[in-house]
Structure formats: C-alpha cells, structure tokens
PDB file of C-alpha atoms in Angstrom:
ATOM      1  CA  MET A  18      -3.966  27.268   0.254  1.00  0.00           C
ATOM      2  CA  ALA A  19      -2.490  25.995   3.426  1.00  0.00           C
ATOM      3  CA  ILE A  20      -1.706  22.284   3.554  1.00  0.00           C
ATOM      4  CA  LYS A  21      -4.171  20.614   5.954  1.00  0.00           C
ATOM      5  CA  LEU A  22      -3.292  17.005   5.240  1.00  0.00           C
ATOM      6  CA  ILE A  23      -0.169  15.027   4.573  1.00  0.00           C
ATOM      7  CA  ALA A  24      -0.545  11.408   3.062  1.00  0.00           C
ATOM      8  CA  MET A  25       2.705   9.405   2.761  1.00  0.00           C
ATOM      9  CA  ASP A  26       3.629   6.149   0.968  1.00  0.00           C
ATOM     10  CA  LEU A  27       5.592   3.974   3.109  1.00  0.00           C
ATOM     11  CA  ASP A  28       8.124   1.677   1.069  1.00  0.00           C
ATOM     12  CA  GLY A  29      10.599   3.831  -0.967  1.00  0.00           C
ATOM     13  CA  THR A  30       9.060   7.054   0.488  1.00  0.00           C
ATOM     14  CA  LEU A  31       8.668   7.271   4.294  1.00  0.00           C
ATOM     15  CA  LEU A  32      10.541   4.036   5.190  1.00  0.00           C
ATOM     16  CA  ASN A  33      14.191   3.844   4.426  1.00  0.00           C
ATOM     17  CA  SER A  34      15.866   0.966   2.915  1.00  0.00           C
ATOM     18  CA  GLY A  35      15.935  -0.883   6.284  1.00  0.00           C
ATOM     19  CA  LYS A  36      11.987  -0.369   6.574  1.00  0.00           C
ATOM     20  CA  ARG A  37      12.119   2.191   9.287  1.00  0.00           C
ATOM     21  CA  ILE A  38      11.128   5.670   9.686  1.00  0.00           C
ATOM     22  CA  SER A  39      13.959   7.959  10.307  1.00  0.00           C
ATOM     23  CA  GLU A  40      14.225  10.211  13.482  1.00  0.00           C
ATOM     24  CA  ARG A  41      14.188  13.536  11.261  1.00  0.00           C
ATOM     25  CA  ASN A  42      11.121  12.194   9.179  1.00  0.00           C
ATOM     26  CA  LEU A  43       9.464  11.228  12.549  1.00  0.00           C
ATOM     27  CA  ALA A  44      10.039  14.627  14.109  1.00  0.00           C
ATOM     28  CA  ALA A  45       8.780  16.418  11.054  1.00  0.00           C
ATOM     29  CA  ILE A  46       5.512  14.709  10.870  1.00  0.00           C
ATOM     30  CA  ARG A  47       5.016  15.049  14.611  1.00  0.00           C
ATOM     31  CA  ALA A  48       5.744  18.895  14.272  1.00  0.00           C
ATOM     32  CA  ALA A  49       3.162  19.122  11.540  1.00  0.00           C
ATOM     33  CA  ALA A  50       0.653  17.151  13.650  1.00  0.00           C
ATOM     34  CA  GLU A  51       1.155  19.625  16.348  1.00  0.00           C
ATOM     35  CA  ARG A  52       0.230  22.451  14.212  1.00  0.00           C
ATOM     36  CA  GLY A  53      -3.047  20.819  13.456  1.00  0.00           C
ATOM     37  CA  VAL A  54      -2.139  19.275  10.008  1.00  0.00           C
ATOM     38  CA  GLY A  55      -3.590  15.565   9.411  1.00  0.00           C
ATOM     39  CA  VAL A  56      -0.861  13.061   8.940  1.00  0.00           C
ATOM     40  CA  THR A  57      -1.563   9.608   7.547  1.00  0.00           C
ATOM     41  CA  ILE A  58      -0.158   6.719   5.338  1.00  0.00           C
ATOM     42  CA  ALA A  59      -1.194   5.775   1.918  1.00  0.00           C
ATOM     43  CA  THR A  60       0.144   2.352   1.159  1.00  0.00           C
ATOM     44  CA  GLY A  61      -0.168  -0.721  -0.754  1.00  0.00           C
ATOM     45  CA  ARG A  62       0.318  -2.713   2.341  1.00  0.00           C
ATOM     46  CA  MET A  63      -2.619  -4.206   4.222  1.00  0.00           C
ATOM     47  CA  TYR A  64      -4.245  -2.464   7.200  1.00  0.00           C
ATOM     48  CA  MET A  65      -2.066  -4.510   9.987  1.00  0.00           C
ATOM     49  CA  ALA A  66       1.111  -3.352   8.445  1.00  0.00           C
ATOM     50  CA  ALA A  67       0.113   0.415   7.874  1.00  0.00           C
ATOM     51  CA  ALA A  68      -1.145   0.601  11.399  1.00  0.00           C
ATOM     52  CA  TYR A  69       1.914  -0.257  12.920  1.00  0.00           C
ATOM     53  CA  PHE A  70       3.693   2.414  11.106  1.00  0.00           C
ATOM     54  CA  GLY A  71       0.563   4.599  11.753  1.00  0.00           C
ATOM     55  CA  ARG A  72       0.895   4.361  15.462  1.00  0.00           C
ATOM     56  CA  GLU A  73       4.555   5.313  15.236  1.00  0.00           C
ATOM     57  CA  ILE A  74       3.752   8.714  13.433  1.00  0.00           C
ATOM     58  CA  SER A  75       0.646   9.149  15.533  1.00  0.00           C
ATOM     59  CA  ALA A  76      -1.693   9.238  12.605  1.00  0.00           C
ATOM     60  CA  ASN A  77      -4.607  11.456  13.409  1.00  0.00           C
ATOM     61  CA  VAL A  78      -6.761  10.652  10.359  1.00  0.00           C
ATOM     62  CA  PRO A  79      -7.581   7.262   8.779  1.00  0.00           C
ATOM     63  CA  LEU A  80      -5.153   5.300   6.835  1.00  0.00           C
ATOM     64  CA  ILE A  81      -5.215   4.604   3.370  1.00  0.00           C
ATOM     65  CA  CYS A  82      -4.495   0.781   2.744  1.00  0.00           C
ATOM     66  CA  CYS A  83      -4.417  -1.735  -0.024  1.00  0.00           C
ATOM     67  CA  ASN A  84      -3.885   0.732  -2.656  1.00  0.00           C
ATOM     68  CA  GLY A  85      -6.957   2.614  -1.747  1.00  0.00           C
ATOM     69  CA  THR A  86      -9.148  -0.351  -1.276  1.00  0.00           C
ATOM     70  CA  VAL A  87      -9.509   0.197   2.491  1.00  0.00           C
ATOM     71  CA  VAL A  88      -9.667   3.450   4.526  1.00  0.00           C
ATOM     72  CA  GLN A  89      -9.554   2.931   8.049  1.00  0.00           C
ATOM     73  CA  ALA A  90      -8.758   4.853  11.355  1.00  0.00           C
ATOM     74  CA  LEU A  91      -6.164   3.315  13.811  1.00  0.00           C
ATOM     75  CA  ASP A  92      -7.514   0.909  16.279  1.00  0.00           C
ATOM     76  CA  THR A  93     -10.999   0.635  14.850  1.00  0.00           C
ATOM     77  CA  ASP A  94     -12.795  -2.456  13.292  1.00  0.00           C
ATOM     78  CA  VAL A  95     -15.155  -0.723  11.034  1.00  0.00           C
ATOM     79  CA  PRO A  96     -13.449   0.982   7.944  1.00  0.00           C
ATOM     80  CA  LEU A  97     -14.552   4.277   6.571  1.00  0.00           C
ATOM     81  CA  PHE A  98     -14.429   2.718   3.144  1.00  0.00           C
ATOM     82  CA  ILE A  99     -13.602  -0.873   1.922  1.00  0.00           C
ATOM     83  CA  LYS A 100     -13.831  -2.482  -1.558  1.00  0.00           C
ATOM     84  CA  HIS A 101     -14.069  -6.329  -1.908  1.00  0.00           C
ATOM     85  CA  TYR A 102     -13.173  -8.493  -4.800  1.00  0.00           C
ATOM     86  CA  ASP A 103     -15.874 -10.607  -6.663  1.00  0.00           C
ATOM     87  CA  ALA A 104     -15.458 -13.915  -4.737  1.00  0.00           C
ATOM     88  CA  ASP A 105     -15.566 -15.963  -8.170  1.00  0.00           C
ATOM     89  CA  VAL A 106     -12.730 -13.587  -9.350  1.00  0.00           C
ATOM     90  CA  VAL A 107     -10.503 -14.717  -6.378  1.00  0.00           C
ATOM     91  CA  ARG A 108     -11.309 -18.346  -6.738  1.00  0.00           C
ATOM     92  CA  ASP A 109     -10.201 -18.209 -10.445  1.00  0.00           C
ATOM     93  CA  VAL A 110      -7.163 -16.009  -9.600  1.00  0.00           C
ATOM     94  CA  LEU A 111      -5.868 -18.250  -6.660  1.00  0.00           C
ATOM     95  CA  THR A 112      -6.605 -21.479  -8.764  1.00  0.00           C
ATOM     96  CA  LEU A 113      -4.472 -20.213 -11.414  1.00  0.00           C
ATOM     97  CA  CYS A 114      -1.597 -19.383  -9.047  1.00  0.00           C
ATOM     98  CA  HIS A 115      -1.938 -22.763  -7.555  1.00  0.00           C
ATOM     99  CA  ASP A 116      -1.806 -24.484 -10.967  1.00  0.00           C
ATOM    100  CA  ASN A 117       1.274 -22.475 -12.035  1.00  0.00           C
ATOM    101  CA  GLY A 118       3.171 -22.561  -8.775  1.00  0.00           C
ATOM    102  CA  TRP A 119       2.786 -18.794  -8.258  1.00  0.00           C
ATOM    103  CA  TYR A 120       3.194 -17.451  -4.683  1.00  0.00           C
ATOM    104  CA  ALA A 121       0.260 -15.718  -3.681  1.00  0.00           C
ATOM    105  CA  GLN A 122      -0.830 -14.233  -0.382  1.00  0.00           C
ATOM    106  CA  TRP A 123      -4.181 -12.556   0.104  1.00  0.00           C
ATOM    107  CA  TYR A 124      -5.880 -10.048   2.706  1.00  0.00           C
ATOM    108  CA  ILE A 125      -9.142 -10.666   4.341  1.00  0.00           C
ATOM    109  CA  GLY A 126     -10.030  -8.009   6.860  1.00  0.00           C
ATOM    110  CA  ASN A 127      -6.941  -7.588   9.137  1.00  0.00           C
ATOM    111  CA  ASP A 128      -5.503 -11.074   8.247  1.00  0.00           C
ATOM    112  CA  VAL A 129      -2.861 -12.492   5.616  1.00  0.00           C
ATOM    113  CA  TYR A 130      -3.558 -15.829   4.206  1.00  0.00           C
ATOM    114  CA  ALA A 131      -1.369 -17.962   1.921  1.00  0.00           C
ATOM    115  CA  GLU A 132      -1.079 -21.674   1.295  1.00  0.00           C
ATOM    116  CA  ASP A 133       2.075 -21.711   3.073  1.00  0.00           C
ATOM    117  CA  PHE A 134       4.401 -19.201   4.911  1.00  0.00           C
ATOM    118  CA  ARG A 135       7.771 -18.621   3.310  1.00  0.00           C
ATOM    119  CA  PRO A 136       9.787 -16.018   5.269  1.00  0.00           C
ATOM    120  CA  GLN A 137      11.694 -14.805   2.131  1.00  0.00           C
ATOM    121  CA  MET A 138       8.541 -13.637   0.774  1.00  0.00           C
ATOM    122  CA  PHE A 139       7.757 -11.248   3.404  1.00  0.00           C
ATOM    123  CA  LYS A 140      11.155  -9.327   3.930  1.00  0.00           C
ATOM    124  CA  ALA A 141       9.299  -6.004   3.731  1.00  0.00           C
ATOM    125  CA  TYR A 142       7.500  -7.045   6.876  1.00  0.00           C
ATOM    126  CA  GLN A 143      10.684  -7.634   9.076  1.00  0.00           C
ATOM    127  CA  THR A 144      10.234  -4.344  11.034  1.00  0.00           C
ATOM    128  CA  VAL A 145       6.470  -4.910  11.603  1.00  0.00           C
ATOM    129  CA  LYS A 146       5.805  -6.667  15.037  1.00  0.00           C
ATOM    130  CA  ASP A 147       3.330  -9.517  15.458  1.00  0.00           C
ATOM    131  CA  PHE A 148       3.227 -10.137  11.865  1.00  0.00           C
ATOM    132  CA  HIS A 149       1.944 -13.504  10.933  1.00  0.00           C
ATOM    133  CA  VAL A 150       0.334 -15.453   7.850  1.00  0.00           C
ATOM    134  CA  ILE A 151      -2.573 -17.838   8.276  1.00  0.00           C
ATOM    135  CA  GLU A 152      -1.605 -20.830   6.225  1.00  0.00           C
ATOM    136  CA  VAL A 153      -4.513 -22.674   4.457  1.00  0.00           C
ATOM    137  CA  GLY A 154      -2.649 -25.379   2.214  1.00  0.00           C
ATOM    138  CA  ASN A 155      -4.677 -26.916  -0.498  1.00  0.00           C
ATOM    139  CA  ASP A 156      -7.910 -25.491   1.263  1.00  0.00           C
ATOM    140  CA  PHE A 157      -7.254 -21.936  -0.397  1.00  0.00           C
ATOM    141  CA  LEU A 158     -10.687 -21.997  -1.967  1.00  0.00           C
ATOM    142  CA  SER A 159     -12.452 -21.819   1.395  1.00  0.00           C
ATOM    143  CA  TYR A 160     -10.943 -18.419   1.849  1.00  0.00           C
ATOM    144  CA  THR A 161     -12.322 -16.399  -1.133  1.00  0.00           C
ATOM    145  CA  LYS A 162     -14.918 -14.035   0.412  1.00  0.00           C
ATOM    146  CA  ASN A 163     -14.180 -10.418   1.380  1.00  0.00           C
ATOM    147  CA  VAL A 164     -10.818 -10.489  -0.240  1.00  0.00           C
ATOM    148  CA  ILE A 165      -9.533  -6.856  -0.690  1.00  0.00           C
ATOM    149  CA  GLN A 166      -6.098  -7.528  -2.147  1.00  0.00           C
ATOM    150  CA  ILE A 167      -4.134 -10.291  -3.593  1.00  0.00           C
ATOM    151  CA  VAL A 168      -0.160 -10.097  -3.879  1.00  0.00           C
ATOM    152  CA  ILE A 169       2.042 -12.393  -6.053  1.00  0.00           C
ATOM    153  CA  ARG A 170       5.778 -12.719  -5.439  1.00  0.00           C
ATOM    154  CA  ASN A 171       8.329 -14.247  -7.470  1.00  0.00           C
ATOM    155  CA  PHE A 172      12.107 -13.791  -7.415  1.00  0.00           C
ATOM    156  CA  GLU A 173      12.941 -15.523 -10.725  1.00  0.00           C
ATOM    157  CA  GLY A 174      11.992 -12.678 -13.158  1.00  0.00           C
ATOM    158  CA  GLU A 175       8.675 -14.092 -13.822  1.00  0.00           C
ATOM    159  CA  ILE A 176       6.579 -11.020 -12.626  1.00  0.00           C
ATOM    160  CA  PRO A 177       6.299  -9.443 -16.095  1.00  0.00           C
ATOM    161  CA  ARG A 178       4.997 -12.639 -17.678  1.00  0.00           C
ATOM    162  CA  ILE A 179       2.557 -13.395 -14.711  1.00  0.00           C
ATOM    163  CA  VAL A 180       1.253  -9.681 -15.019  1.00  0.00           C
ATOM    164  CA  LYS A 181       0.930 -10.103 -18.849  1.00  0.00           C
ATOM    165  CA  GLN A 182      -1.349 -13.301 -18.409  1.00  0.00           C
ATOM    166  CA  LEU A 183      -3.438 -12.092 -15.576  1.00  0.00           C
ATOM    167  CA  SER A 184      -4.036  -8.950 -17.269  1.00  0.00           C
ATOM    168  CA  HIS A 185      -5.354 -10.804 -20.391  1.00  0.00           C
ATOM    169  CA  ARG A 186      -7.361 -13.425 -18.527  1.00  0.00           C
ATOM    170  CA  PHE A 187      -8.802 -11.095 -15.986  1.00  0.00           C
ATOM    171  CA  ALA A 188      -9.333  -7.919 -18.095  1.00  0.00           C
ATOM    172  CA  GLY A 189     -11.610  -5.596 -16.352  1.00  0.00           C
ATOM    173  CA  LYS A 190     -11.989  -7.813 -13.094  1.00  0.00           C
ATOM    174  CA  LEU A 191      -8.654  -6.755 -11.488  1.00  0.00           C
ATOM    175  CA  ARG A 192      -5.910  -4.194 -11.604  1.00  0.00           C
ATOM    176  CA  PRO A 193      -2.167  -4.930 -11.313  1.00  0.00           C
ATOM    177  CA  GLN A 194      -0.154  -2.337  -9.708  1.00  0.00           C
ATOM    178  CA  GLN A 195       3.002  -1.580  -7.502  1.00  0.00           C
ATOM    179  CA  ASN A 196       4.799  -3.895  -9.777  1.00  0.00           C
ATOM    180  CA  THR A 197       8.416  -4.046  -7.952  1.00  0.00           C
ATOM    181  CA  GLY A 198       9.964  -6.626 -10.478  1.00  0.00           C
ATOM    182  CA  VAL A 199       9.509  -9.448  -7.734  1.00  0.00           C
ATOM    183  CA  SER A 200       5.921  -8.802  -6.697  1.00  0.00           C
ATOM    184  CA  VAL A 201       2.792  -7.135  -7.790  1.00  0.00           C
ATOM    185  CA  ASP A 202      -0.469  -6.200  -6.096  1.00  0.00           C
ATOM    186  CA  LEU A 203      -3.804  -7.124  -7.584  1.00  0.00           C
ATOM    187  CA  THR A 204      -6.681  -4.779  -6.451  1.00  0.00           C
ATOM    188  CA  PRO A 205     -10.205  -4.879  -7.524  1.00  0.00           C
ATOM    189  CA  PRO A 206     -10.877  -2.772 -10.788  1.00  0.00           C
ATOM    190  CA  GLY A 207     -10.753   0.759 -10.509  1.00  0.00           C
ATOM    191  CA  MET A 208      -8.921   0.970  -7.312  1.00  0.00           C
ATOM    192  CA  SER A 209      -6.080   3.342  -6.483  1.00  0.00           C
ATOM    193  CA  LYS A 210      -4.648   5.307  -3.629  1.00  0.00           C
ATOM    194  CA  ALA A 211      -6.458   8.369  -5.184  1.00  0.00           C
ATOM    195  CA  VAL A 212      -9.827   6.800  -4.646  1.00  0.00           C
ATOM    196  CA  GLY A 213      -9.039   6.059  -1.098  1.00  0.00           C
ATOM    197  CA  LEU A 214      -7.527   9.498  -0.725  1.00  0.00           C
ATOM    198  CA  GLU A 215     -10.853  11.155  -2.149  1.00  0.00           C
ATOM    199  CA  LYS A 216     -12.945   9.095   0.212  1.00  0.00           C
ATOM    200  CA  LEU A 217     -10.700  10.428   3.307  1.00  0.00           C
ATOM    201  CA  ILE A 218     -10.704  14.130   2.232  1.00  0.00           C
ATOM    202  CA  GLN A 219     -14.530  14.078   1.724  1.00  0.00           C
ATOM    203  CA  SER A 220     -14.919  12.658   5.276  1.00  0.00           C
ATOM    204  CA  LEU A 221     -12.657  15.408   6.513  1.00  0.00           C
ATOM    205  CA  GLY A 222     -14.370  18.220   4.509  1.00  0.00           C
ATOM    206  CA  LEU A 223     -11.081  19.082   2.867  1.00  0.00           C
ATOM    207  CA  THR A 224     -10.345  19.786  -1.068  1.00  0.00           C
ATOM    208  CA  PRO A 225      -7.523  18.328  -3.011  1.00  0.00           C
ATOM    209  CA  ASN A 226      -5.729  21.560  -3.094  1.00  0.00           C
ATOM    210  CA  GLU A 227      -5.263  21.328   0.769  1.00  0.00           C
ATOM    211  CA  VAL A 228      -3.327  17.872   0.561  1.00  0.00           C
ATOM    212  CA  MET A 229       0.227  17.074   0.097  1.00  0.00           C
ATOM    213  CA  VAL A 230       0.923  13.441  -0.777  1.00  0.00           C
ATOM    214  CA  CYS A 231       4.584  11.987  -0.902  1.00  0.00           C
ATOM    215  CA  GLY A 232       5.310   8.840  -3.002  1.00  0.00           C
ATOM    216  CA  ASP A 233       7.625   7.202  -5.410  1.00  0.00           C
ATOM    217  CA  ALA A 234       6.161   4.241  -7.258  1.00  0.00           C
ATOM    218  CA  ASP A 235       3.659   3.331 -10.016  1.00  0.00           C
ATOM    219  CA  ASN A 236       0.823   2.808  -7.604  1.00  0.00           C
ATOM    220  CA  ASP A 237       1.309   6.533  -6.316  1.00  0.00           C
ATOM    221  CA  LEU A 238       0.770   7.942  -9.791  1.00  0.00           C
ATOM    222  CA  GLU A 239      -3.018   8.606  -9.531  1.00  0.00           C
ATOM    223  CA  MET A 240      -2.551  10.047  -5.899  1.00  0.00           C
ATOM    224  CA  LEU A 241       0.252  12.364  -7.127  1.00  0.00           C
ATOM    225  CA  GLU A 242      -1.951  13.690 -10.017  1.00  0.00           C
ATOM    226  CA  PHE A 243      -4.942  14.218  -7.566  1.00  0.00           C
ATOM    227  CA  ALA A 244      -3.528  16.025  -4.665  1.00  0.00           C
ATOM    228  CA  GLY A 245      -2.874  19.593  -4.814  1.00  0.00           C
ATOM    229  CA  PHE A 246       0.915  19.342  -3.856  1.00  0.00           C
ATOM    230  CA  SER A 247       2.871  16.227  -4.808  1.00  0.00           C
ATOM    231  CA  ILE A 248       6.381  15.227  -3.405  1.00  0.00           C
ATOM    232  CA  VAL A 249       8.479  12.454  -4.888  1.00  0.00           C
ATOM    233  CA  THR A 250      11.537  11.040  -3.371  1.00  0.00           C
ATOM    234  CA  ALA A 251      14.719  10.947  -5.537  1.00  0.00           C
ATOM    235  CA  ASN A 252      14.833   7.311  -5.740  1.00  0.00           C
ATOM    236  CA  GLY A 253      11.308   7.391  -7.255  1.00  0.00           C
ATOM    237  CA  LEU A 254      10.321   6.189 -10.834  1.00  0.00           C
ATOM    238  CA  PRO A 255      10.683   8.514 -13.694  1.00  0.00           C
ATOM    239  CA  GLN A 256       7.030   8.755 -14.307  1.00  0.00           C
ATOM    240  CA  ALA A 257       6.494   9.541 -10.744  1.00  0.00           C
ATOM    241  CA  LYS A 258       9.003  12.420 -10.691  1.00  0.00           C
ATOM    242  CA  ALA A 259       7.290  13.678 -13.978  1.00  0.00           C
ATOM    243  CA  LEU A 260       4.113  14.498 -11.738  1.00  0.00           C
ATOM    244  CA  ALA A 261       5.855  15.899  -8.928  1.00  0.00           C
ATOM    245  CA  ASP A 262       5.547  19.549  -7.703  1.00  0.00           C
ATOM    246  CA  PHE A 263       8.815  18.911  -5.792  1.00  0.00           C
ATOM    247  CA  VAL A 264      11.407  16.141  -5.985  1.00  0.00           C
ATOM    248  CA  THR A 265      12.916  15.720  -2.560  1.00  0.00           C
ATOM    249  CA  ASP A 266      15.945  13.744  -1.255  1.00  0.00           C
ATOM    250  CA  SER A 267      15.832   9.994  -1.388  1.00  0.00           C
ATOM    251  CA  CYS A 268      14.173   7.637   1.260  1.00  0.00           C
ATOM    252  CA  ASP A 269      17.642   7.066   2.812  1.00  0.00           C
ATOM    253  CA  GLU A 270      18.217  10.799   3.053  1.00  0.00           C
ATOM    254  CA  ASP A 271      15.198  11.900   5.039  1.00  0.00           C
ATOM    255  CA  GLY A 272      13.521  13.177   2.021  1.00  0.00           C
ATOM    256  CA  VAL A 273       9.814  13.122   3.432  1.00  0.00           C
ATOM    257  CA  GLY A 274      11.033  15.073   6.413  1.00  0.00           C
ATOM    258  CA  LYS A 275      12.923  17.559   4.575  1.00  0.00           C
ATOM    259  CA  ALA A 276       9.874  18.234   2.344  1.00  0.00           C
ATOM    260  CA  ILE A 277       7.577  18.755   5.350  1.00  0.00           C
ATOM    261  CA  GLU A 278      10.125  21.179   6.906  1.00  0.00           C
ATOM    262  CA  ARG A 279      10.342  23.124   3.633  1.00  0.00           C
ATOM    263  CA  PHE A 280       6.563  23.395   2.666  1.00  0.00           C
ATOM    264  CA  VAL A 281       4.639  22.819   5.863  1.00  0.00           C
ATOM    265  CA  LEU A 282       6.721  23.735   8.876  1.00  0.00           C
ATOM    266  CA  VAL A 283       7.284  27.420   7.601  1.00  0.00           C
TER     267      VAL A 283
END
C-alpha cells in the first residue's frame, strides 16, 4: 500500500546535531508533500517548538507534540486532541521537584513554565526563534491546571535515580519517557506518540499501513510498532532499531531524506 503520511521525530532523527533540518532532508520532505503525501512531526517537544519546525517543512497535517499528548495543526488554537494531567498529580510532582532541588519545566497550552530560567537547560531550543520561559518562582503551585507534560533536567547523573523515585511514588499516575540521561519527559499515564498518531490518522481517514514513521529513541517505540512502515536513524537506540523496517543513515547524514527518497519518491 502506498505511503500517504510521513511522521518524523525531531531530535536525533529529522534534526542534525546542530538542531537544524538539513537541505537534503527538507528537499525530500517538500517533494513528498508535492506528491500529495501528508508530512508532519511527532515529537516530545511542546507545540511551540514543534510548530517552528513544522512551518519549516510546511507540515500539511496536524503535528503530534508532547509525546502524543497534543495533536494540533499549525497556527490554530484548538487542538485536534489533548490530554491534561490531574492537577493534584502536578502539584505533588512539582512539590517533590522543588523540595529535592530538581529542575522542572512544564507546559500549559503553548507556554513553558519553570521556577526560574536557566539557559543551559534549554540548549535543544537554541535554534527555535522567540522561545521563552515563564518564571514563576516559589509560586509554582498556582500553575498546575491543564498541564500536558513535565520535563525534569539534571546534568549530574541523577536522572536514573529521579526516574526510579518518581515511578515508585506516582505509579499509574504518570509515565516517564524520552530518558536522555540528562532529562526525562513525564506524560500523563497511557500517553505515547502512537496514541497521538492514531488520533491523527483517524481524522485523516487513513490506516496504519499507509503511514511511515521515523524515529530513534525510547519515546518512539510504540509509534514504530504502530505504523505500517518504520524508519530508524543509525544513531538510534538498539531497541528502536529492532523495531525498524529499515535503518537509514544517521541524523547527521541526511538519514530521513534518504529514506524518503528511497521509499516514497520512487
């Protein structure tokens, strides 16, 4: 069956190490779109950051953001799908982070919140224009409603211990994923990119067999299993490669563009 939709992860997949989309990747995506193929992003990043790159690739279907917690078209205010945390869970998580000195950021709508802004915590956003953080200081408990994702960052090797503690204390109330070793995303339970992708293809009248996905990390695994055709970059995790229909070149070697050229632009 012909591929009618391409959903691409950002970091480690579509973006190179400099957090940019290469010319070859961009040309292949645009060529696919010109043939009537849907092109979009499926990322752990929030909508604002996803939309920046979505505009660059001229995404023609809604974006999958926050690990599937939000599905939203470019330049719209109303999501196709959104899942919020229970506010009491957010209060408890943020209080635990505050008491332990863990750096947390969280998303409400299109805004990023944190007790304070630390530029070193947001290096992945260096190529996103107009990025900013709303600093709330010790008043963080006033911003716990309609939260869609929490991210904890630590550069001192503490993420595994933090994840273990959170998983034990909040079992069934949140899901840790996209563990990079220096950060971890915390989503509402049951959420994944596959959930967001399923909501998207239902709205488009497509089946999984008509979808090609590209990824590299632990938060891509369900999506790689769900889609009819899965691509993983050479820099991807072994468990991601094990689910791939094809392992392409790395994110620094135009891997996504080469895969599109080989399997879509034929």
